[in-house]
mmCIF file of C-alpha atoms in Angstrom:
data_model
loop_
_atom_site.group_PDB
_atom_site.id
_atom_site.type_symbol
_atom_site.label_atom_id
_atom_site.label_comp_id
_atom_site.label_asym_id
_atom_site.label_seq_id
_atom_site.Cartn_x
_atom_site.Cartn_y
_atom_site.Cartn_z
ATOM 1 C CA UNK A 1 15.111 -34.202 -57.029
ATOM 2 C CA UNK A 2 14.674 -37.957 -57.219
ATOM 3 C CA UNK A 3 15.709 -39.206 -53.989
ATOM 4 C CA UNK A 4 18.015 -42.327 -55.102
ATOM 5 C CA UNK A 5 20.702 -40.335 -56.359
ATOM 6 C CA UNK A 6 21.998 -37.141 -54.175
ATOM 7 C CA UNK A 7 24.062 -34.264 -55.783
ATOM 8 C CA UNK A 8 27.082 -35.639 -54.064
ATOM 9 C CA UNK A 9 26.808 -39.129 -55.400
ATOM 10 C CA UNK A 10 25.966 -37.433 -59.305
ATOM 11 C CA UNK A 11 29.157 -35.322 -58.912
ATOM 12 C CA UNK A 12 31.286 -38.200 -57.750
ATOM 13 C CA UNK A 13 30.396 -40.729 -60.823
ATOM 14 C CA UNK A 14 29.679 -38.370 -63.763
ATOM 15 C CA UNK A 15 31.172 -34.576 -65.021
ATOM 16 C CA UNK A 16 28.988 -31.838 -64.673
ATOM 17 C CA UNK A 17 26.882 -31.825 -67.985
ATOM 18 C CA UNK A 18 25.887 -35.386 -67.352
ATOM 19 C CA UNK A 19 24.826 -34.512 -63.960
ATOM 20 C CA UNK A 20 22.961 -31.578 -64.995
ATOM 21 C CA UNK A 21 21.223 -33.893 -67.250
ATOM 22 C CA UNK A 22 20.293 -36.174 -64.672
ATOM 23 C CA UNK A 23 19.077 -34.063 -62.507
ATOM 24 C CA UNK A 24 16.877 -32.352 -65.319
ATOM 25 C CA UNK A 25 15.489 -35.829 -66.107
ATOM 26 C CA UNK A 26 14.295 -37.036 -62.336
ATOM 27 C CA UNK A 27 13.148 -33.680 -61.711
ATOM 28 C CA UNK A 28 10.560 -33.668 -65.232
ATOM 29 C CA UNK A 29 9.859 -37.113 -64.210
ATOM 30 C CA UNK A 30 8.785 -35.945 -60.559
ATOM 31 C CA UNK A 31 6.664 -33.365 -62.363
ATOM 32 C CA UNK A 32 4.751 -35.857 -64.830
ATOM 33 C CA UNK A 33 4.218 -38.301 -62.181
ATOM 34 C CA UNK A 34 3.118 -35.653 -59.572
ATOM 35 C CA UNK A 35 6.064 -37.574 -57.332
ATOM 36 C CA UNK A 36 6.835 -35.820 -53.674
ATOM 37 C CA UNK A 37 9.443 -37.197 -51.840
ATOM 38 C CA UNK A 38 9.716 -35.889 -48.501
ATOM 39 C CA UNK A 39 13.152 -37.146 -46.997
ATOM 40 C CA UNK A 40 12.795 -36.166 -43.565
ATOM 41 C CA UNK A 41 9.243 -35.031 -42.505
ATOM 42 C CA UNK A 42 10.174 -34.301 -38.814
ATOM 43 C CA UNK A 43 10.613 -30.435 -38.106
ATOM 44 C CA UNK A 44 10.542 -30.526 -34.256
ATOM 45 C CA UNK A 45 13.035 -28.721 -33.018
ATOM 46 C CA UNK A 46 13.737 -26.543 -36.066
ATOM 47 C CA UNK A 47 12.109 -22.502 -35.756
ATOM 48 C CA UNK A 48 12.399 -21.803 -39.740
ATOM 49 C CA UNK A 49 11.873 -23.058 -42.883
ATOM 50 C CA UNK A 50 14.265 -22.379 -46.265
ATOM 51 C CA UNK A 51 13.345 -23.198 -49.509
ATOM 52 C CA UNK A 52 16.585 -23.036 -51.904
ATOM 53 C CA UNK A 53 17.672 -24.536 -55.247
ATOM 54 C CA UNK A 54 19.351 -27.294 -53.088
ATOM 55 C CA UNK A 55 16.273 -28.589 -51.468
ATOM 56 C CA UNK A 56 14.000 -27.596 -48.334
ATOM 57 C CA UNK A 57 15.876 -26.809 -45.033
ATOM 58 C CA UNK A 58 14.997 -26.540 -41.496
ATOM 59 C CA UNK A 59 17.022 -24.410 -39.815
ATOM 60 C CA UNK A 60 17.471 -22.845 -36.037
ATOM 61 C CA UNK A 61 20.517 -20.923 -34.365
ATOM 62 C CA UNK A 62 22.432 -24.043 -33.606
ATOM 63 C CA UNK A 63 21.580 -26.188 -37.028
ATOM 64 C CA UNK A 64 20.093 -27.221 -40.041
ATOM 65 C CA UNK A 65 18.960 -30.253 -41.824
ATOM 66 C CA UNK A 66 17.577 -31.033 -45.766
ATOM 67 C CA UNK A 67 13.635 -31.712 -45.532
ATOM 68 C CA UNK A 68 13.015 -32.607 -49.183
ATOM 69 C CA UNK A 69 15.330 -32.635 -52.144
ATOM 70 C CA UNK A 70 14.138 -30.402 -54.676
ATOM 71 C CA UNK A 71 14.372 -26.392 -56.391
ATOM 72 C CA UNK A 72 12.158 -24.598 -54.417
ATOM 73 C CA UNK A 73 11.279 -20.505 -54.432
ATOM 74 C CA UNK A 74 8.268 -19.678 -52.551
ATOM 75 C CA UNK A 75 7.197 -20.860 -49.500
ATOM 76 C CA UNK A 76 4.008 -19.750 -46.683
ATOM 77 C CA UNK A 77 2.488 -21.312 -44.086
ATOM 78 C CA UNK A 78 -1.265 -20.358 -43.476
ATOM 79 C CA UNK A 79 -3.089 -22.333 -40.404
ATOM 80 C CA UNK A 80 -1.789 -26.148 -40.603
ATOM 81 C CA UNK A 81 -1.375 -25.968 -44.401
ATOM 82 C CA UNK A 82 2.579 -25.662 -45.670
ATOM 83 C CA UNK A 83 2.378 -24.000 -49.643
ATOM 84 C CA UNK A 84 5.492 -24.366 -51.719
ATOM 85 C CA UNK A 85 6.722 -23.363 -54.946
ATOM 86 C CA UNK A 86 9.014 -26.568 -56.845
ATOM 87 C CA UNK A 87 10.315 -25.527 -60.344
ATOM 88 C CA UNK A 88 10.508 -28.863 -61.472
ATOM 89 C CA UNK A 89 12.347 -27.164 -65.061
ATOM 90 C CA UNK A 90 15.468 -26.461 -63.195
ATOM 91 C CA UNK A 91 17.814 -24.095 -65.813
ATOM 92 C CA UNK A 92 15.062 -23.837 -68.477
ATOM 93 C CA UNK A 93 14.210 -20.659 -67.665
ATOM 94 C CA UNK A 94 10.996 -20.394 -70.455
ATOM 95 C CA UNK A 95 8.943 -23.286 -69.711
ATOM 96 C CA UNK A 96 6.081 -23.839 -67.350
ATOM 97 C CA UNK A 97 6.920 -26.831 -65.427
ATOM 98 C CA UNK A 98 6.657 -25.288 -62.193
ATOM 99 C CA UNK A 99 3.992 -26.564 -59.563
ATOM 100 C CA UNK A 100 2.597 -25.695 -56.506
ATOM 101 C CA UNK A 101 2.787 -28.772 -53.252
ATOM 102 C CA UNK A 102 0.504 -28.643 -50.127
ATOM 103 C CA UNK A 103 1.576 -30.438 -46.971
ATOM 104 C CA UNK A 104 -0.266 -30.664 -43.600
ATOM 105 C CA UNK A 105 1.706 -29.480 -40.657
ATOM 106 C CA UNK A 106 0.407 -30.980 -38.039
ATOM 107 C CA UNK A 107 2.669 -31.445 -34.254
ATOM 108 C CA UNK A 108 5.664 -30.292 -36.136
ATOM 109 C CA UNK A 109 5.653 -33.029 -39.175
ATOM 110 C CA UNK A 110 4.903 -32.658 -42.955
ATOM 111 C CA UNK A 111 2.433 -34.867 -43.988
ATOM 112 C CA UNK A 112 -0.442 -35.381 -46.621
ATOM 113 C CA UNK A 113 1.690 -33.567 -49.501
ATOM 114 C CA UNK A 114 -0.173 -33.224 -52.533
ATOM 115 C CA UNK A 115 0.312 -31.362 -56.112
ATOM 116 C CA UNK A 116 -2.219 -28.681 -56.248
ATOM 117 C CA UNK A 117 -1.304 -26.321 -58.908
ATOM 118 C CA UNK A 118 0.334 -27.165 -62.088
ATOM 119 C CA UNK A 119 1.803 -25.449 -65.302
ATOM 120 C CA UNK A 120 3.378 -22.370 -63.878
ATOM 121 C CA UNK A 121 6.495 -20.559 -65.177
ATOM 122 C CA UNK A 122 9.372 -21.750 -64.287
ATOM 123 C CA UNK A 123 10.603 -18.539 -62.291
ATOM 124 C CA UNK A 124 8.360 -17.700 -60.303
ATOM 125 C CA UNK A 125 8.797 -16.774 -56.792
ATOM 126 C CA UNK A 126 7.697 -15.582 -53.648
ATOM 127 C CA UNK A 127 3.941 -17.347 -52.704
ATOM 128 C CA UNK A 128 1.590 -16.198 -50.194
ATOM 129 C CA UNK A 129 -2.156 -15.960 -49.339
ATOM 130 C CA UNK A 130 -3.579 -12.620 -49.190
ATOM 131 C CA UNK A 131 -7.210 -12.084 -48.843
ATOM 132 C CA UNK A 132 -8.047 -15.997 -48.439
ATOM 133 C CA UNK A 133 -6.415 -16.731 -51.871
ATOM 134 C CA UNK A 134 -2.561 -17.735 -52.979
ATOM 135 C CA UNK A 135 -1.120 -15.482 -54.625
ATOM 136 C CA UNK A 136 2.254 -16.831 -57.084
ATOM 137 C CA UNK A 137 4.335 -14.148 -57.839
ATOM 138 C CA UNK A 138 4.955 -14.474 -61.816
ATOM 139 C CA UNK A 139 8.278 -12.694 -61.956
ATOM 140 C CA UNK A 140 8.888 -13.739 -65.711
ATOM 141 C CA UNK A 141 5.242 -12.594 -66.994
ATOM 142 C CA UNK A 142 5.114 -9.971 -64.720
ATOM 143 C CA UNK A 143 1.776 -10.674 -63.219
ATOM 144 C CA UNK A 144 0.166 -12.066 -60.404
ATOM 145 C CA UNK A 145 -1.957 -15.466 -60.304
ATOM 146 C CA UNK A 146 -4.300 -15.987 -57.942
ATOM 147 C CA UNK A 147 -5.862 -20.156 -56.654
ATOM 148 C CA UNK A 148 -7.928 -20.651 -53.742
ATOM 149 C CA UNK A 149 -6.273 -22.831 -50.808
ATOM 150 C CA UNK A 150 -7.045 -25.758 -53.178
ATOM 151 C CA UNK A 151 -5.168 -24.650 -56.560
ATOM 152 C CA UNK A 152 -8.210 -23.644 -58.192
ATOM 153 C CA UNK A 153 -7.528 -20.736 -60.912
ATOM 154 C CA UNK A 154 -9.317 -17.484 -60.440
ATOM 155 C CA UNK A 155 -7.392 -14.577 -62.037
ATOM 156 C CA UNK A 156 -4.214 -13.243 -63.040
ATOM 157 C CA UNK A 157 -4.120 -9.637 -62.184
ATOM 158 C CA UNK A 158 -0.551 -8.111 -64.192
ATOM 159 C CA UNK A 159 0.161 -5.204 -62.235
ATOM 160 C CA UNK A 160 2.925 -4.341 -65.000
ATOM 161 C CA UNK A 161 2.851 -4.935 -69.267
ATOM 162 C CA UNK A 162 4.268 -7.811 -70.014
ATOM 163 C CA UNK A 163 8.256 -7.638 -71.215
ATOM 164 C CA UNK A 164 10.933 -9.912 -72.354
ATOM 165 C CA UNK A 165 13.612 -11.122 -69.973
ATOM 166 C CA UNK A 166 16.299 -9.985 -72.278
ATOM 167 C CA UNK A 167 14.708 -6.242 -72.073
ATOM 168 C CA UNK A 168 17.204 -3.654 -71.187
ATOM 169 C CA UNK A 169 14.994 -0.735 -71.358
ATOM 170 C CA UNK A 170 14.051 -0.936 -67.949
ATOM 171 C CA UNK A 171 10.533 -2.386 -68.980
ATOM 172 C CA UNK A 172 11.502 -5.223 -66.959
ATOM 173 C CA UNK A 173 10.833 -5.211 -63.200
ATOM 174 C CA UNK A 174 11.881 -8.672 -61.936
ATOM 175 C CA UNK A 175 9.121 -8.391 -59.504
ATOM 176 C CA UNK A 176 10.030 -10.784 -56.807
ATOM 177 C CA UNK A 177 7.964 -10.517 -53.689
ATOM 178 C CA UNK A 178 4.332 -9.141 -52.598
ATOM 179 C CA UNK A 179 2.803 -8.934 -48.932
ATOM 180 C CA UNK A 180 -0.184 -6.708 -47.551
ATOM 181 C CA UNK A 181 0.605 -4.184 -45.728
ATOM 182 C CA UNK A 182 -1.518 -2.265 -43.726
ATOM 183 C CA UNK A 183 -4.391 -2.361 -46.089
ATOM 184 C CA UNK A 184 -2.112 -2.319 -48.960
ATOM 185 C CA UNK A 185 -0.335 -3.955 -50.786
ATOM 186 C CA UNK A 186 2.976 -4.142 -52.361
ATOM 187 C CA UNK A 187 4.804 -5.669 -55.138
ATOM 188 C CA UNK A 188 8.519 -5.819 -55.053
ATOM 189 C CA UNK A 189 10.517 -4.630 -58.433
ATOM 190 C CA UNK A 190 13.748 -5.062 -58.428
ATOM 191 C CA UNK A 191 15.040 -3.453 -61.359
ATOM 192 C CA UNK A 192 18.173 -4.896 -62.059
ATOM 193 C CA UNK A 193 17.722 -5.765 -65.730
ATOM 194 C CA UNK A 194 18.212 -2.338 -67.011
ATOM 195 C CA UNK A 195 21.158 -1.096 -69.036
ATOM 196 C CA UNK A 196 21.053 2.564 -66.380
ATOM 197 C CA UNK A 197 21.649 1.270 -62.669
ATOM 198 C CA UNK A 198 18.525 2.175 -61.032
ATOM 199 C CA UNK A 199 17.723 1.450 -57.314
ATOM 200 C CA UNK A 200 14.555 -1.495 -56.487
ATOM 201 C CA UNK A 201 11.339 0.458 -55.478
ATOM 202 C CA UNK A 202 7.991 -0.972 -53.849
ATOM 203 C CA UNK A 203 4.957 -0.379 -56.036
ATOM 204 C CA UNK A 204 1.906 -0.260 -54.618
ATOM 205 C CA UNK A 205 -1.573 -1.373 -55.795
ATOM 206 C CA UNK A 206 -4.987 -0.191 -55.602
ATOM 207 C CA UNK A 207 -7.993 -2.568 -55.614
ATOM 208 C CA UNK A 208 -7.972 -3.033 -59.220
ATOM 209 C CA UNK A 209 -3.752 -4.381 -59.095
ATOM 210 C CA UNK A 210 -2.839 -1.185 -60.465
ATOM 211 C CA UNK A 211 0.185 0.361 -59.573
ATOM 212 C CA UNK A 212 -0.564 3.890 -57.756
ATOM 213 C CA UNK A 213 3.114 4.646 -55.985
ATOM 214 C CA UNK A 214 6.293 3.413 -55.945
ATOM 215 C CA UNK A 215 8.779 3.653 -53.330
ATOM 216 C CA UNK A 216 12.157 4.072 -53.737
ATOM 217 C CA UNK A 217 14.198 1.619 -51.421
ATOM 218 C CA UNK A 218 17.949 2.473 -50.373
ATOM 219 C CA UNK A 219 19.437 -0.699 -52.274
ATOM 220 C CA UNK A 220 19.765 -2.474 -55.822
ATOM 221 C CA UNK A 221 18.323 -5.731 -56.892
ATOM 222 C CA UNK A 222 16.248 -5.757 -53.794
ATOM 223 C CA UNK A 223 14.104 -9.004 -52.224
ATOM 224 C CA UNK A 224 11.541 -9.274 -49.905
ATOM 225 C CA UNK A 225 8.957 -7.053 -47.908
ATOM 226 C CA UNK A 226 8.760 -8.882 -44.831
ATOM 227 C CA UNK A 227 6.651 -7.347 -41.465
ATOM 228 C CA UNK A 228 8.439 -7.492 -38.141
ATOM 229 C CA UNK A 229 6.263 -7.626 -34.930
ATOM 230 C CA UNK A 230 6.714 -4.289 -34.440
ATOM 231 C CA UNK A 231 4.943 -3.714 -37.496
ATOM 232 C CA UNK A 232 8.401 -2.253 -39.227
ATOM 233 C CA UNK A 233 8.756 -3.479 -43.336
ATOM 234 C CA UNK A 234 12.365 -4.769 -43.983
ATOM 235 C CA UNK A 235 14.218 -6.252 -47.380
ATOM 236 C CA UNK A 236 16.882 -7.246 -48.603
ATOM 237 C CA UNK A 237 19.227 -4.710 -50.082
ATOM 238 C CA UNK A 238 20.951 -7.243 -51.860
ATOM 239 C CA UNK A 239 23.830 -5.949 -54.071
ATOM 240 C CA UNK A 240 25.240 -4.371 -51.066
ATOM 241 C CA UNK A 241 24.751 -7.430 -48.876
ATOM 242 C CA UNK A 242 23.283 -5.782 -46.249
ATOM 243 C CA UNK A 243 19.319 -5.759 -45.273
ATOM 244 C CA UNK A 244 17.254 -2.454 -44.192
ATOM 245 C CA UNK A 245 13.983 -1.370 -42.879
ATOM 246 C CA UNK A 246 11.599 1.282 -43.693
ATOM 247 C CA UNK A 247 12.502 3.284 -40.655
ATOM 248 C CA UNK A 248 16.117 3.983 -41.669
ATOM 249 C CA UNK A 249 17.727 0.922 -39.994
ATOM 250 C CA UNK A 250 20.310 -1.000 -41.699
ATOM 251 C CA UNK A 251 22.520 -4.189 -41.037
ATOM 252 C CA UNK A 252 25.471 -4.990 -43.180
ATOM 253 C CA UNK A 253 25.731 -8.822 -43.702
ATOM 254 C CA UNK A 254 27.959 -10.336 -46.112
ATOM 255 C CA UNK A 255 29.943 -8.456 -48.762
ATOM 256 C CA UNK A 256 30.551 -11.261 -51.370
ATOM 257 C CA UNK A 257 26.972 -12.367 -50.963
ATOM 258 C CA UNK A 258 23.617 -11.101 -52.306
ATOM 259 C CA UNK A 259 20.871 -11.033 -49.470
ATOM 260 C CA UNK A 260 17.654 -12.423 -50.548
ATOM 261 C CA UNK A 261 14.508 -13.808 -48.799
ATOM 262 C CA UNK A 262 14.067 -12.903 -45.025
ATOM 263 C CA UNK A 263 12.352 -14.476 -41.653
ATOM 264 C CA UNK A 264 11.530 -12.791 -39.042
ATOM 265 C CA UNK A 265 10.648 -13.445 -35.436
ATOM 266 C CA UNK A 266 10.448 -11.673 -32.008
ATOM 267 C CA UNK A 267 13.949 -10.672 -31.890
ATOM 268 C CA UNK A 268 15.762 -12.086 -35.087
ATOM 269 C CA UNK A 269 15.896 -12.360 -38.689
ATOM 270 C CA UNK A 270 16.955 -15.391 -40.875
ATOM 271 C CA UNK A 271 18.583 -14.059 -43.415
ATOM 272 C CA UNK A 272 19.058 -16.222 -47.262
ATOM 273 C CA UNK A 273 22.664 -15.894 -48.893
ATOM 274 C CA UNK A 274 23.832 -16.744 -52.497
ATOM 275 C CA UNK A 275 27.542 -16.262 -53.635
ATOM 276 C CA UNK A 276 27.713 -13.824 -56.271
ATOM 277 C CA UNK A 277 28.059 -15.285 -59.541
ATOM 278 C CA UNK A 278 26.500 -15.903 -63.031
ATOM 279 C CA UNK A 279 23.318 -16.942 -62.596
ATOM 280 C CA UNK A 280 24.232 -20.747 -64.887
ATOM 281 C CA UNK A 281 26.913 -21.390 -61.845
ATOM 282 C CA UNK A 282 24.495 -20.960 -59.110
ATOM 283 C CA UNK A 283 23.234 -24.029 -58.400
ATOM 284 C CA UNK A 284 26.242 -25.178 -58.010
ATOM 285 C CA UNK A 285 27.493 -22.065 -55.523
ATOM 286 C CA UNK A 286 24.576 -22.923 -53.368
ATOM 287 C CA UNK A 287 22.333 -19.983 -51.728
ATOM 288 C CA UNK A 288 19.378 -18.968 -49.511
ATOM 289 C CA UNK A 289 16.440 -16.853 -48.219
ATOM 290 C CA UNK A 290 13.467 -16.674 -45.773
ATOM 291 C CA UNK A 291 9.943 -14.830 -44.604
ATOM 292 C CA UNK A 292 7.957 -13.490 -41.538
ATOM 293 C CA UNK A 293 7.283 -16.297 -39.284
ATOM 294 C CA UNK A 294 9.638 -18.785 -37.977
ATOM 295 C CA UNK A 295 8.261 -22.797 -38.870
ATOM 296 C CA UNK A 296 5.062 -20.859 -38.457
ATOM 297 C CA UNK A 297 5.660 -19.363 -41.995
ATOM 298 C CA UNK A 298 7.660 -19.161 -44.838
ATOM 299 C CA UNK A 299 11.723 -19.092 -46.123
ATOM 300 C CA UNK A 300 12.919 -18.649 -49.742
ATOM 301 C CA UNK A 301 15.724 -19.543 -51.663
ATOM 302 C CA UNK A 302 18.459 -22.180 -49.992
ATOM 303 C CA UNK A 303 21.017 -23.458 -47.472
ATOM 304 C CA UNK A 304 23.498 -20.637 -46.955
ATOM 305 C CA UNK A 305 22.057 -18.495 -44.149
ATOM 306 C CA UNK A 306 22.808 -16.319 -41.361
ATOM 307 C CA UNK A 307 20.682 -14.851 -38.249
ATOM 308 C CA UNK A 308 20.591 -11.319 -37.359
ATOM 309 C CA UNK A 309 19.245 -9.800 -34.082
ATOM 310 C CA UNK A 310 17.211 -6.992 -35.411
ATOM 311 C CA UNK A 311 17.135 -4.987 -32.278
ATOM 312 C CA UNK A 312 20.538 -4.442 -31.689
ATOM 313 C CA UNK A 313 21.565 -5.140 -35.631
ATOM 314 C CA UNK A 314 24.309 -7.420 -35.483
ATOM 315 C CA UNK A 315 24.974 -11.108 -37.145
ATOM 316 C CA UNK A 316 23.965 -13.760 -34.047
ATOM 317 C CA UNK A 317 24.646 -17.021 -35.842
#
């Protein structure tokens, strides 16, 4: 989002379609012009990082503050390098005007932020690097692509066959989320585009990104696999608003809010929020989501968040 004109000064002098317009037309502009417009590079202070469709957040127990104005998705930290997913396309949900930006973290500040990757689908999500290379998670093709640390190309591995987003067949999977686990790894589906209700489920590749097992998971239209210290997996069983872990441990969170992307550090989880409601309004309802590591990794999705101490499963902040 072009930094000159916030969402609060759009709404104030123009109706909505004009600002939607607006917005559409700084944010293509950013893209063209490979523009990054960090508005506060200073993270000191701040344990976690969100990405939303509101901009980049810092956040901690007792606050948050915007980083960058922007729609972000993915987000992972590996070494001193930050990795972020923009979609630059905003509502367009079929073109490929998302990117991929690089910052140096370095003493707790952004700096050095560069366009690395271009041309990417518009909804994709969840990034990380697994095996030395970034991995995009290509919910809307249903594949995988794969850059070095640089944005080179070097495959796109499709796990599932390609389907239409309007498929109701169950064909499908909104994949959302990968991470390695053990030495596996696993691609989260979360199902919710069917016309029969069916619960999310983990699939799980073999060398070859072939899907081998799935595993059922407790919850509908499910985010995240995120690895606690402790080595326990936990999502987001968002539907019910609640998040759960592979060993049978639950904590309810919101019940008019979907749970989405998830941070986790020694004792706590940030946990990412959006209201409930069509997905053209939500923008405009605001919402958020995170990933293992506090400022030393990755959050997803936006500014509505709460923290959960996952040892004795209650909301902290």
């Amino acid at each position: 989002m072009h930094p000159l004109l916030a969402n609060k000064t759009a709404r104030r002098l123009f109706d909505n379609q004009t600002t939607r317009a607006l917005q559409m037309a700084m944010a293509n502009d950013d893209y063209h012009r490979d523009r990054i417009s960090p508005i506060n590079r200073n993270l000191a202070g701040f344990r976690w990082l969100i990405a939303s469709n509101r901009g980049l957040f810092a956040v901690d127990t007792t606050g948050y503050k915007r980083v960058m104005r922007g729609w972000f998705f993915g987000l992972c930290r590996n070494d001193d390098n930050l990795f972020i997913f923009e979609n630059c396309g905003l509502w367009k949900r079929s073109e490929f005007l998302g990117r991929i930006l690089r910052f140096d973290l370095r003493s707790g500040l952004l700096a050095n932020g560069k366009v690395i990757v271009k041309e990417l689908d518009n909804q994709c999500h969840q990034i990380r690097i697994l095996n030395g290379l970034l991995c995009v998670v290509d919910t809307g093709n249903q594949r995988i692509r794969r850059f070095t640390l640089d944005g080179e190309h070097v495959d796109d591995p499709a796990p599932f066959p390609i389907a239409p987003l309007s498929d109701r067949s169950g064909a499908y999977r909104h994949i959302n989320s990968i991470a390695k686990v053990g030495d596996r790894i696993g691609i989260m589906c979360h199902n919710g585009g069917s016309d029969i209700e069916r619960k999310s489920a983990v699939a799980w590749l073999d060398e070859n990104w072939r899907v081998i097992e799935e595993t059922e998971i407790d919850g509908h239209n499910c985010h995240d696999i995120a690895l606690d210290p402790d080595g326990s997996v936990w999502h987001s069983a968002s539907k019910e608003g609640a998040i759960l872990s592979g060993d049978g441990r639950r904590i309810e969170v919101a019940d008019e809010r979907m749970t989405r992307g998830l941070a986790v550090s020694e004792s706590h989880i940030a946990i990412g929020l959006v209201i409930l409601a069509p997905r053209d309004q939500r923008r405009s309802k605001g919402g958020g989501s995170g990933d293992p590591r506090p400022i030393e990794r990755r959050a997803r999705f936006g500014q509505a968040s709460v923290i959960a101490n996952r040892h004795r499963g209650i909301i902290t902040g």
